Amino acid sequence: MTSKITLFCIVLFISIQQVTAQTCTYKNDEGEKHLCGRFEISDLENDTTYNKWYVSNYNEFDPALKDTSWKKNLQKVNVDIFMGTWCGDSRNWLPKFVKLWDELGLKRSQLTFTALYDSDIEGKYKQGPNGEEKGLDIHRVPVFLFKRDGKEIGRIVESPATDMVTDVAQIALGYPSQPNYRAATYIMNLLNTQSMDSINAHINDHFYEIYHLVGKVNELNTLGYVYMDSDLDRASFVFMLNTYLYKHNPNVYDSYAEVLLKMGYEDKALTYYKKVLELEPKNENALEQVAMIEAKAENKE
């Protein structure tokens, strides 16, 4: 993942109030323009780069609202929305959420929108330019983070657990659904509340919990890559767990080897790249990495 961040800032000057508002974008390796950082919903509505999918999904969504007595509970709730204009789920669900919010007669001023970088931007995967996502355990997008008086009361991760209307209604009523990716959520909570020594002392119990919560191999693999750009120890822990959960999947060993190599553990990385080749002998990345590590070792002799 190597790319230089190119930012194009559209600056709107309001001279009377001397206020400057910025909408920032960047281009990925394919030359596609994407939003990054805080933005207004009008950016999606009006910019021809995004408005085709935004307007289409907004107009096509019919919330089919019946009993909306619960909406009064949302009048003093703010929603922080994290998304990626590069992300199919964000393009699908963000317009639908805004349509529902509008249909409920709630204020758009209660919504805050933040766009995160894609994986092409080295060291910035699913991060904002000013660290807007820090401390919020964002590992999938979109995320709709509901807050009352600054305290989280519920969230929707990537897609609704039931459907958008039901999930929002349950949050309003104080009975939020468990968000998607329960294993990743369990691990994030674990890493945020316990030391690695404490976690390792009860690793079998934690593994048992994760085993029964995990959905697919990509759940922890994605979480590992999010940590890769911020905390190598956490990334290593997550990738290691995935090698035990999916022992016959070469990709889990490739990801674990990648973080080990980044941490400087070349011998251990070599072991896991060779494990990839045991399962997938023609894996090009593993072949290249094994050749590179072995050549480097020979040069040291």
C-alpha positions as a printed Julia matrix, in Angstrom:
301×3 Matrix{Float64}:
   0.0     0.0    0.0
   2.1     2.88  -1.24
   0.67    6.16  -2.33
   1.27    9.83  -1.76
  -1.65   11.75  -0.35
  -2.69   14.52  -2.66
  -5.12   16.9   -1.07
  -7.29   19.32  -2.97
  -9.06   21.75  -0.68
 -12.06   23.68  -1.84
 -12.03   26.76   0.35
 -15.16   28.81   0.85
 -14.54   32.23   2.35
 -17.24   33.94   4.35
 -15.61   37.34   4.67
 -18.07   38.92   7.06
 -17.63   36.25   9.73
 -14.05   35.51   8.68
 -14.82   31.79   8.71
 -13.08   29.29   6.43
 -14.74   25.96   5.61
 -12.82   23.24   3.83
 -13.86   20.15   1.98
 -10.78   18.02   1.35
 -10.22   15.25  -1.16
  -7.41   12.96  -2.22
  -6.69   10.68  -5.16
  -5.96    6.98  -4.69
  -3.68    4.78  -6.8
  -6.38    4.45  -9.47
  -6.7     8.22  -9.77
 -10.15    8.23  -8.18
 -11.12   11.3   -6.14
 -12.42   10.67  -2.63
 -13.43   12.8    0.32
 -11.34   12.84   3.49
 -12.11   14.4    6.84
 -15.19   16.36   7.84
 -17.63   17.23   5.09
 -21.19   18.41   4.56
 -23.92   16.23   3.08
 -24.24   18.84   0.34
 -20.83   17.66  -0.94
 -22.4    14.31  -1.8
 -25.57   15.87  -3.14
 -23.86   18.36  -5.45
 -20.46   16.98  -6.48
 -20.82   14.98  -9.71
 -18.15   12.57  -8.47
 -20.52   11.28  -5.79
 -24.07   12.49  -6.42
 -25.04    9.73  -8.86
 -24.86    6.99  -6.23
 -25.94    9.29  -3.4
 -29.1    10.61  -5.09
 -30.01    7.21  -6.51
 -29.82    5.38  -3.17
 -31.54    8.26  -1.35
 -34.47    8.36  -3.75
 -34.89    4.6   -4.05
 -35.08    3.99  -0.3
 -38.59    3.8    1.16
 -38.49    3.58   4.98
 -42.19    2.59   5.03
 -42.67    4.33   8.37
 -45.72    3.45  10.43
 -45.47    3.96  14.2
 -42.79    6.61  14.74
 -43.62    7.57  18.32
 -40.03    6.67  19.22
 -38.58    9.47  17.1
 -39.05   12.0   19.93
 -36.26   10.16  21.76
 -33.85   11.2   19.0
 -34.49   14.94  19.13
 -31.49   15.52  21.42
 -29.32   12.77  19.94
 -26.34   13.46  17.7
 -25.02   10.94  15.2
 -21.36   10.84  14.16
 -21.12    9.11  10.8
 -17.84    7.65   9.55
 -17.72    6.46   5.97
 -15.6     6.11   2.86
 -16.62    7.38  -0.54
 -14.58    4.4   -1.81
 -16.72    1.93   0.18
 -19.72    0.17  -1.38
 -21.5    -0.24   1.97
 -21.04    3.46   2.72
 -22.43    4.43  -0.68
 -25.39    2.16  -0.05
 -26.32    2.87   3.56
 -25.39    6.5    4.18
 -27.97    7.93   1.72
 -30.6     5.59   3.14
 -29.85    6.69   6.69
 -30.12   10.37   5.73
 -33.42    9.65   3.94
 -34.78    8.0    7.1
 -33.57   10.92   9.24
 -35.31   13.36   6.9
 -38.53   11.33   6.87
 -38.55   11.35  10.67
 -38.43   15.16  10.56
 -35.16   15.32  12.49
 -32.55   18.03  11.95
 -29.58   17.4    9.7
 -27.58   19.62  12.02
 -27.6    16.66  14.44
 -25.47   14.68  11.97
 -21.7    14.93  11.6
 -20.01   13.36   8.58
 -16.39   12.2    8.4
 -14.74   10.45   5.44
 -11.82    8.1    6.06
  -8.91    7.1    3.8
  -8.88    3.83   1.89
  -6.14    1.19   1.94
  -4.15    2.88  -0.85
  -2.96    5.53   1.59
  -0.07    4.02   3.48
  -0.32    4.38   7.25
  -3.8     5.94   7.06
  -6.19    3.03   6.46
  -9.63    3.95   7.81
  -8.24    7.05   9.46
  -9.17   10.7    9.03
  -6.64   13.42   8.21
  -6.95   14.83  11.73
  -7.44   11.59  13.64
 -11.2    12.07  13.84
 -11.7     8.33  14.38
  -9.26    8.01  17.29
 -10.57    6.22  20.36
 -13.85    5.24  18.69
 -12.97    1.67  17.63
 -13.74    2.22  13.96
 -12.83   -0.91  12.01
 -15.62   -1.13   9.42
 -17.47    1.59   7.55
 -19.96    3.06   7.54
 -20.43    3.52  11.27
 -23.4     5.44  12.66
 -22.47    6.41  16.22
 -25.45    7.67  18.26
 -24.66    9.93  21.22
 -26.72   11.64  23.87
 -24.97   14.27  26.02
 -21.68   13.11  24.51
 -22.16    9.47  25.58
 -22.6     6.64  23.09
 -26.03    5.0   23.27
 -25.71    2.69  20.27
 -24.1     2.18  16.89
 -24.74    0.6   13.53
 -21.62   -0.96  11.98
 -21.34   -1.38   8.18
 -25.0    -2.41   7.75
 -28.07   -2.74   9.99
 -28.28   -5.85  12.15
 -32.0    -6.11  11.3
 -33.01   -3.26   8.99
 -32.31    0.46   9.12
 -35.67    1.5   10.58
 -35.68   -1.25  13.23
 -32.08   -0.62  14.27
 -32.61    3.13  14.64
 -35.89    2.6   16.52
 -34.23    0.17  18.94
 -31.44    2.66  19.64
 -34.05    5.38  20.24
 -35.92    3.13  22.67
 -32.75    2.22  24.56
 -32.48   -1.37  23.32
 -29.84   -1.28  20.58
 -29.11   -4.41  18.57
 -25.68   -5.95  18.89
 -23.73   -4.41  15.99
 -22.19   -6.59  13.29
 -18.72   -8.11  13.78
 -19.12   -9.2   17.38
 -15.74  -10.95  17.5
 -13.93   -7.8   16.41
 -15.91   -5.79  18.96
 -15.01   -8.3   21.69
 -11.31   -8.06  20.84
 -11.32   -4.25  20.71
 -13.01   -4.07  24.11
 -10.5    -6.59  25.45
  -7.49   -4.66  24.18
  -8.89   -1.38  25.5
  -9.57   -2.66  29.02
  -6.89   -5.24  29.79
  -3.13   -5.54  29.54
  -1.6    -8.1   27.2
  -0.27  -10.0   30.23
  -3.8   -10.29  31.62
  -5.21  -11.28  28.23
  -2.56  -13.96  27.69
  -3.14  -15.36  31.18
  -6.7   -16.21  30.11
  -6.13  -16.65  26.39
  -7.98  -19.97  26.17
 -11.14  -18.43  27.64
 -10.9   -15.48  25.27
 -10.28  -17.74  22.28
 -13.38  -19.77  23.17
 -15.49  -16.58  23.22
 -14.05  -15.32  19.93
 -14.51  -18.7   18.27
 -18.26  -18.54  18.91
 -18.58  -14.88  17.86
 -16.52  -14.71  14.69
 -18.27  -14.64  11.34
 -15.81  -14.95   8.47
 -12.04  -14.88   8.05
 -12.14  -11.24   6.86
 -13.62  -10.03  10.16
 -10.35  -10.23  12.08
  -8.17   -9.77   9.01
  -9.67   -6.32   8.43
  -9.32   -5.44  12.11
  -5.67   -6.49  11.98
  -4.98   -4.18   9.06
  -6.68   -1.28  10.81
  -4.33   -1.84  13.77
  -1.38   -2.27  11.38
  -1.32    1.48  10.82
  -1.56    2.38  14.49
  -0.4    -0.43  16.81
   1.77   -3.31  15.53
   1.46   -5.3   18.78
  -2.31   -5.29  18.54
  -2.19   -6.12  14.84
   0.11   -9.05  15.56
  -2.24  -10.34  18.29
  -5.28  -10.2   16.0
  -3.54  -11.85  13.04
  -2.16  -14.55  15.35
  -5.66  -15.36  16.6
  -6.87  -15.65  13.02
  -4.24  -18.3   12.25
  -5.81  -20.49  14.92
  -9.37  -19.79  13.82
  -8.74  -20.49  10.13
  -5.85  -22.95  10.03
  -6.37  -23.92   6.39
  -6.58  -20.42   4.97
  -3.26  -19.23   3.45
  -4.25  -15.56   3.7
  -4.23  -15.57   7.52
  -0.61  -16.74   7.55
   0.31  -14.18   4.89
  -1.16  -11.36   6.97
   0.54  -12.56  10.16
   3.87  -12.86   8.33
   3.43   -9.32   6.99
   3.1    -7.77  10.43
   5.95   -9.89  11.82
   8.19   -8.66   9.02
   7.16   -5.08   9.73
   8.07   -5.6   13.38
  11.53   -6.85  12.39
  10.96  -10.55  13.18
  12.28  -11.87   9.88
  12.82  -15.48  10.98
   9.26  -15.8   12.29
   7.91  -14.07   9.19
   9.78  -16.55   7.0
   8.2   -19.45   8.89
   4.7   -18.16   8.2
   5.37  -17.25   4.57
   6.5   -20.85   4.1
   3.26  -21.95   5.74
   1.43  -19.97   3.06
   3.35  -21.9    0.39
   2.47  -25.22   1.99
  -1.19  -24.38   1.43
  -0.8   -22.4   -1.8
   2.52  -23.23  -3.52
   2.12  -20.64  -6.27
   1.28  -17.69  -4.01
   3.29  -14.91  -5.66
   3.59  -12.63  -2.64
   4.82  -15.43  -0.38
   7.34  -16.58  -3.0
   8.69  -13.03  -3.33
   8.91  -12.48   0.42
  10.65  -15.82   1.06
  13.19  -15.06  -1.66
  13.79  -11.57  -0.26
  14.21  -12.72   3.36
  16.49  -15.6    2.43
  18.63  -13.39   0.17
  18.97  -10.84   2.95
  20.02  -13.54   5.38
  22.67  -14.83   2.96
  24.1   -11.33   2.52
  24.56  -11.06   6.28
  26.68  -14.22   6.4
